Short mmCIF file of N, CA and C in Angstrom, two decimals:
data_model
loop_
_atom_site.label_atom_id
_atom_site.label_comp_id
_atom_site.label_asym_id
_atom_site.label_seq_id
_atom_site.Cartn_x
_atom_site.Cartn_y
_atom_site.Cartn_z
N MET A 1 -173.15 9.81 13.76
CA MET A 1 -171.77 10.23 13.61
C MET A 1 -171.00 9.80 14.87
N ALA A 2 -169.88 9.15 14.67
CA ALA A 2 -169.09 8.67 15.80
C ALA A 2 -168.42 9.83 16.53
N ARG A 3 -168.31 9.69 17.83
CA ARG A 3 -167.63 10.72 18.63
C ARG A 3 -166.15 10.39 18.68
N LYS A 4 -165.49 10.48 17.52
CA LYS A 4 -164.08 10.15 17.41
C LYS A 4 -163.43 11.08 16.40
N CYS A 5 -162.28 11.61 16.74
CA CYS A 5 -161.55 12.48 15.82
C CYS A 5 -160.83 11.62 14.79
N PRO A 6 -161.02 11.88 13.49
CA PRO A 6 -160.36 11.06 12.47
C PRO A 6 -158.86 11.32 12.36
N VAL A 7 -158.37 12.44 12.86
CA VAL A 7 -156.94 12.76 12.75
C VAL A 7 -156.16 12.21 13.95
N THR A 8 -156.59 12.54 15.15
CA THR A 8 -155.85 12.13 16.35
C THR A 8 -156.32 10.81 16.92
N GLY A 9 -157.53 10.38 16.58
CA GLY A 9 -158.06 9.14 17.12
C GLY A 9 -158.64 9.27 18.51
N LYS A 10 -158.74 10.50 19.02
CA LYS A 10 -159.32 10.70 20.35
C LYS A 10 -160.80 10.32 20.32
N GLY A 11 -161.22 9.56 21.31
CA GLY A 11 -162.59 9.12 21.38
C GLY A 11 -163.15 9.24 22.78
N VAL A 12 -164.27 8.60 23.00
CA VAL A 12 -164.95 8.65 24.29
C VAL A 12 -164.19 7.78 25.29
N LEU A 13 -163.99 8.30 26.50
CA LEU A 13 -163.41 7.54 27.60
C LEU A 13 -164.47 7.31 28.65
N VAL A 14 -164.29 6.28 29.46
CA VAL A 14 -165.25 5.94 30.49
C VAL A 14 -164.57 6.03 31.84
N GLY A 15 -165.31 6.57 32.83
CA GLY A 15 -164.77 6.69 34.17
C GLY A 15 -165.90 6.70 35.18
N HIS A 16 -165.62 7.24 36.35
CA HIS A 16 -166.60 7.27 37.42
C HIS A 16 -166.77 8.69 37.94
N ASN A 17 -168.01 9.02 38.30
CA ASN A 17 -168.27 10.16 39.17
C ASN A 17 -168.14 9.62 40.58
N VAL A 18 -167.35 10.26 41.41
CA VAL A 18 -167.17 9.79 42.78
C VAL A 18 -167.76 10.85 43.71
N SER A 19 -168.76 10.44 44.48
CA SER A 19 -169.42 11.37 45.38
C SER A 19 -168.60 11.55 46.66
N HIS A 20 -169.07 12.43 47.51
CA HIS A 20 -168.40 12.68 48.79
C HIS A 20 -168.40 11.42 49.66
N SER A 21 -169.47 10.62 49.54
CA SER A 21 -169.54 9.37 50.32
C SER A 21 -168.88 8.20 49.59
N ASN A 22 -168.13 8.50 48.52
CA ASN A 22 -167.34 7.54 47.76
C ASN A 22 -168.20 6.55 46.96
N ILE A 23 -169.42 6.96 46.58
CA ILE A 23 -170.26 6.15 45.70
C ILE A 23 -169.83 6.45 44.27
N LYS A 24 -169.58 5.38 43.51
CA LYS A 24 -169.09 5.55 42.14
C LYS A 24 -170.20 5.24 41.15
N THR A 25 -170.44 6.16 40.21
CA THR A 25 -171.39 5.96 39.13
C THR A 25 -170.67 6.18 37.82
N LYS A 26 -171.05 5.38 36.81
CA LYS A 26 -170.40 5.47 35.50
C LYS A 26 -170.67 6.81 34.84
N ARG A 27 -169.69 7.29 34.12
CA ARG A 27 -169.88 8.49 33.30
C ARG A 27 -168.99 8.38 32.08
N ARG A 28 -169.25 9.25 31.10
CA ARG A 28 -168.47 9.26 29.85
C ARG A 28 -167.75 10.59 29.74
N TYR A 29 -166.50 10.53 29.33
CA TYR A 29 -165.71 11.73 29.04
C TYR A 29 -165.67 11.89 27.53
N LEU A 30 -166.34 12.91 27.01
CA LEU A 30 -166.43 13.11 25.57
C LEU A 30 -165.26 13.96 25.07
N PRO A 31 -164.74 13.67 23.88
CA PRO A 31 -163.66 14.49 23.33
C PRO A 31 -164.17 15.85 22.88
N ASN A 32 -163.29 16.81 22.82
CA ASN A 32 -163.66 18.18 22.43
C ASN A 32 -163.67 18.27 20.90
N LEU A 33 -164.78 17.82 20.30
CA LEU A 33 -164.90 17.81 18.84
C LEU A 33 -165.56 19.10 18.37
N GLN A 34 -165.01 19.65 17.29
CA GLN A 34 -165.53 20.88 16.68
C GLN A 34 -165.76 20.62 15.20
N THR A 35 -166.86 21.09 14.67
CA THR A 35 -167.11 21.02 13.23
C THR A 35 -166.59 22.32 12.62
N ILE A 36 -165.55 22.19 11.78
CA ILE A 36 -164.93 23.39 11.20
C ILE A 36 -164.78 23.21 9.70
N SER A 37 -164.60 24.33 9.02
CA SER A 37 -164.28 24.35 7.60
C SER A 37 -162.83 24.73 7.45
N LEU A 38 -162.05 23.85 6.87
CA LEU A 38 -160.64 24.14 6.60
C LEU A 38 -160.50 24.54 5.14
N LEU A 39 -159.59 25.44 4.87
CA LEU A 39 -159.38 25.92 3.52
C LEU A 39 -158.22 25.15 2.88
N SER A 40 -158.55 24.30 1.93
CA SER A 40 -157.55 23.55 1.20
C SER A 40 -157.13 24.36 -0.03
N ASP A 41 -155.84 24.30 -0.36
CA ASP A 41 -155.34 25.04 -1.52
C ASP A 41 -155.90 24.49 -2.82
N THR A 42 -156.15 23.18 -2.89
CA THR A 42 -156.60 22.57 -4.13
C THR A 42 -158.11 22.35 -4.18
N LEU A 43 -158.73 21.97 -3.06
CA LEU A 43 -160.15 21.64 -3.06
C LEU A 43 -161.06 22.78 -2.64
N GLY A 44 -160.52 23.77 -1.99
CA GLY A 44 -161.36 24.84 -1.45
C GLY A 44 -161.73 24.51 -0.01
N ARG A 45 -162.99 24.77 0.35
CA ARG A 45 -163.43 24.52 1.73
C ARG A 45 -163.74 23.03 1.95
N VAL A 46 -163.21 22.51 3.07
CA VAL A 46 -163.44 21.12 3.46
C VAL A 46 -163.98 21.14 4.89
N ARG A 47 -165.16 20.55 5.10
CA ARG A 47 -165.75 20.51 6.44
C ARG A 47 -165.36 19.21 7.12
N LEU A 48 -164.81 19.33 8.33
CA LEU A 48 -164.42 18.16 9.11
C LEU A 48 -164.85 18.34 10.56
N ARG A 49 -165.00 17.23 11.26
CA ARG A 49 -165.29 17.25 12.69
C ARG A 49 -164.04 16.77 13.41
N LEU A 50 -163.26 17.71 13.94
CA LEU A 50 -161.95 17.43 14.51
C LEU A 50 -161.89 17.82 15.97
N SER A 51 -160.95 17.21 16.68
CA SER A 51 -160.70 17.61 18.06
C SER A 51 -159.91 18.91 18.06
N ALA A 52 -159.93 19.59 19.19
CA ALA A 52 -159.20 20.85 19.31
C ALA A 52 -157.71 20.63 19.12
N ALA A 53 -157.20 19.51 19.59
CA ALA A 53 -155.77 19.20 19.43
C ALA A 53 -155.42 19.01 17.94
N ALA A 54 -156.32 18.38 17.18
CA ALA A 54 -156.08 18.18 15.75
C ALA A 54 -156.10 19.51 15.01
N ILE A 55 -157.00 20.41 15.40
CA ILE A 55 -157.06 21.73 14.76
C ILE A 55 -155.76 22.49 14.99
N ARG A 56 -155.25 22.45 16.21
CA ARG A 56 -153.98 23.12 16.51
C ARG A 56 -152.83 22.50 15.73
N THR A 57 -152.82 21.18 15.61
CA THR A 57 -151.75 20.51 14.87
C THR A 57 -151.78 20.88 13.40
N ILE A 58 -152.97 20.89 12.80
CA ILE A 58 -153.10 21.23 11.38
C ILE A 58 -152.66 22.67 11.13
N GLU A 59 -153.06 23.58 12.00
CA GLU A 59 -152.64 24.98 11.84
C GLU A 59 -151.14 25.12 12.02
N PHE A 60 -150.55 24.36 12.93
CA PHE A 60 -149.11 24.43 13.16
C PHE A 60 -148.33 23.93 11.96
N LYS A 61 -148.85 22.88 11.30
CA LYS A 61 -148.16 22.30 10.14
C LYS A 61 -148.33 23.14 8.88
N GLY A 62 -149.21 24.14 8.89
CA GLY A 62 -149.34 25.02 7.73
C GLY A 62 -150.57 24.77 6.89
N GLY A 63 -151.61 24.19 7.45
CA GLY A 63 -152.84 23.96 6.71
C GLY A 63 -153.07 22.48 6.46
N ILE A 64 -154.26 22.17 5.96
CA ILE A 64 -154.65 20.78 5.77
C ILE A 64 -153.82 20.10 4.68
N ASP A 65 -153.47 20.84 3.62
CA ASP A 65 -152.69 20.23 2.54
C ASP A 65 -151.29 19.86 3.01
N ALA A 66 -150.62 20.77 3.70
CA ALA A 66 -149.27 20.50 4.19
C ALA A 66 -149.28 19.40 5.25
N PHE A 67 -150.29 19.39 6.09
CA PHE A 67 -150.38 18.35 7.12
C PHE A 67 -150.52 16.97 6.49
N LEU A 68 -151.42 16.84 5.51
CA LEU A 68 -151.63 15.54 4.89
C LEU A 68 -150.45 15.11 4.04
N LYS A 69 -149.78 16.06 3.41
CA LYS A 69 -148.61 15.73 2.59
C LYS A 69 -147.47 15.19 3.44
N GLY A 70 -147.33 15.71 4.66
CA GLY A 70 -146.24 15.30 5.53
C GLY A 70 -146.54 14.13 6.43
N THR A 71 -147.78 13.60 6.42
CA THR A 71 -148.17 12.51 7.29
C THR A 71 -148.31 11.23 6.48
N SER A 72 -147.77 10.12 7.01
CA SER A 72 -147.85 8.85 6.29
C SER A 72 -149.28 8.30 6.36
N ASP A 73 -149.63 7.49 5.37
CA ASP A 73 -150.99 6.94 5.29
C ASP A 73 -151.31 6.01 6.45
N SER A 74 -150.30 5.36 7.01
CA SER A 74 -150.56 4.41 8.09
C SER A 74 -151.03 5.11 9.36
N LYS A 75 -150.73 6.40 9.51
CA LYS A 75 -151.14 7.15 10.70
C LYS A 75 -152.50 7.82 10.53
N LEU A 76 -153.11 7.70 9.36
CA LEU A 76 -154.38 8.39 9.09
C LEU A 76 -155.54 7.40 9.06
N SER A 77 -156.71 7.89 9.42
CA SER A 77 -157.93 7.07 9.36
C SER A 77 -158.36 6.96 7.90
N PRO A 78 -159.22 5.99 7.57
CA PRO A 78 -159.66 5.84 6.18
C PRO A 78 -160.34 7.09 5.61
N GLU A 79 -161.10 7.80 6.44
CA GLU A 79 -161.78 9.02 5.98
C GLU A 79 -160.76 10.08 5.57
N ILE A 80 -159.74 10.27 6.37
CA ILE A 80 -158.73 11.29 6.08
C ILE A 80 -157.82 10.82 4.95
N ARG A 81 -157.62 9.49 4.81
CA ARG A 81 -156.85 8.96 3.68
C ARG A 81 -157.54 9.27 2.36
N ARG A 82 -158.89 9.16 2.33
CA ARG A 82 -159.64 9.51 1.12
C ARG A 82 -159.50 10.98 0.79
N LEU A 83 -159.52 11.84 1.83
CA LEU A 83 -159.33 13.27 1.62
C LEU A 83 -157.94 13.56 1.07
N LYS A 84 -156.94 12.86 1.59
CA LYS A 84 -155.56 13.04 1.10
C LYS A 84 -155.46 12.63 -0.38
N ARG A 85 -156.13 11.54 -0.74
CA ARG A 85 -156.12 11.08 -2.13
C ARG A 85 -156.81 12.10 -3.04
N ARG A 86 -157.93 12.68 -2.57
CA ARG A 86 -158.63 13.71 -3.35
C ARG A 86 -157.74 14.93 -3.56
N ILE A 87 -157.01 15.32 -2.52
CA ILE A 87 -156.14 16.50 -2.62
C ILE A 87 -154.98 16.24 -3.57
N THR A 88 -154.36 15.05 -3.50
CA THR A 88 -153.22 14.74 -4.37
C THR A 88 -153.65 14.63 -5.83
N THR A 89 -154.83 14.02 -6.09
CA THR A 89 -155.28 13.92 -7.48
C THR A 89 -155.67 15.28 -8.04
N ALA A 90 -156.28 16.13 -7.20
CA ALA A 90 -156.64 17.48 -7.67
C ALA A 90 -155.39 18.31 -7.92
N ALA A 91 -154.35 18.14 -7.11
CA ALA A 91 -153.10 18.87 -7.32
C ALA A 91 -152.41 18.38 -8.58
N ALA A 92 -152.45 17.07 -8.84
CA ALA A 92 -151.84 16.54 -10.06
C ALA A 92 -152.59 17.01 -11.30
N ALA A 93 -153.92 17.06 -11.21
CA ALA A 93 -154.70 17.55 -12.35
C ALA A 93 -154.44 19.03 -12.61
N ARG A 94 -154.25 19.78 -11.55
CA ARG A 94 -153.95 21.22 -11.70
C ARG A 94 -152.56 21.42 -12.31
N GLN A 95 -151.60 20.57 -11.93
CA GLN A 95 -150.25 20.64 -12.51
C GLN A 95 -150.26 20.29 -14.00
N ALA A 96 -151.09 19.29 -14.38
CA ALA A 96 -151.13 18.85 -15.76
C ALA A 96 -151.74 19.91 -16.68
N SER A 97 -152.68 20.67 -16.18
CA SER A 97 -153.33 21.65 -17.06
C SER A 97 -152.68 23.01 -16.97
#
């Protein structure tokens, strides 16, 4: 599983540990990824691995359905675009019946 948030695009950064004697060694800065279950109005529970910033953004927008409805496809990763398509088709099927 890639260490990258599918919503915000935050990934691993590379930098240096700098000692007191100014010796530099490579290190990796990992994003704050959390595996959470979001409650979708149409699909039910959806498990995603998101960054803390993405979780706050989704909650601020009013949930995963409202966030995806208000975000253009060009700003979303392919994984989240598939989730958006699943949500829209399930909502359309619910409206039809």
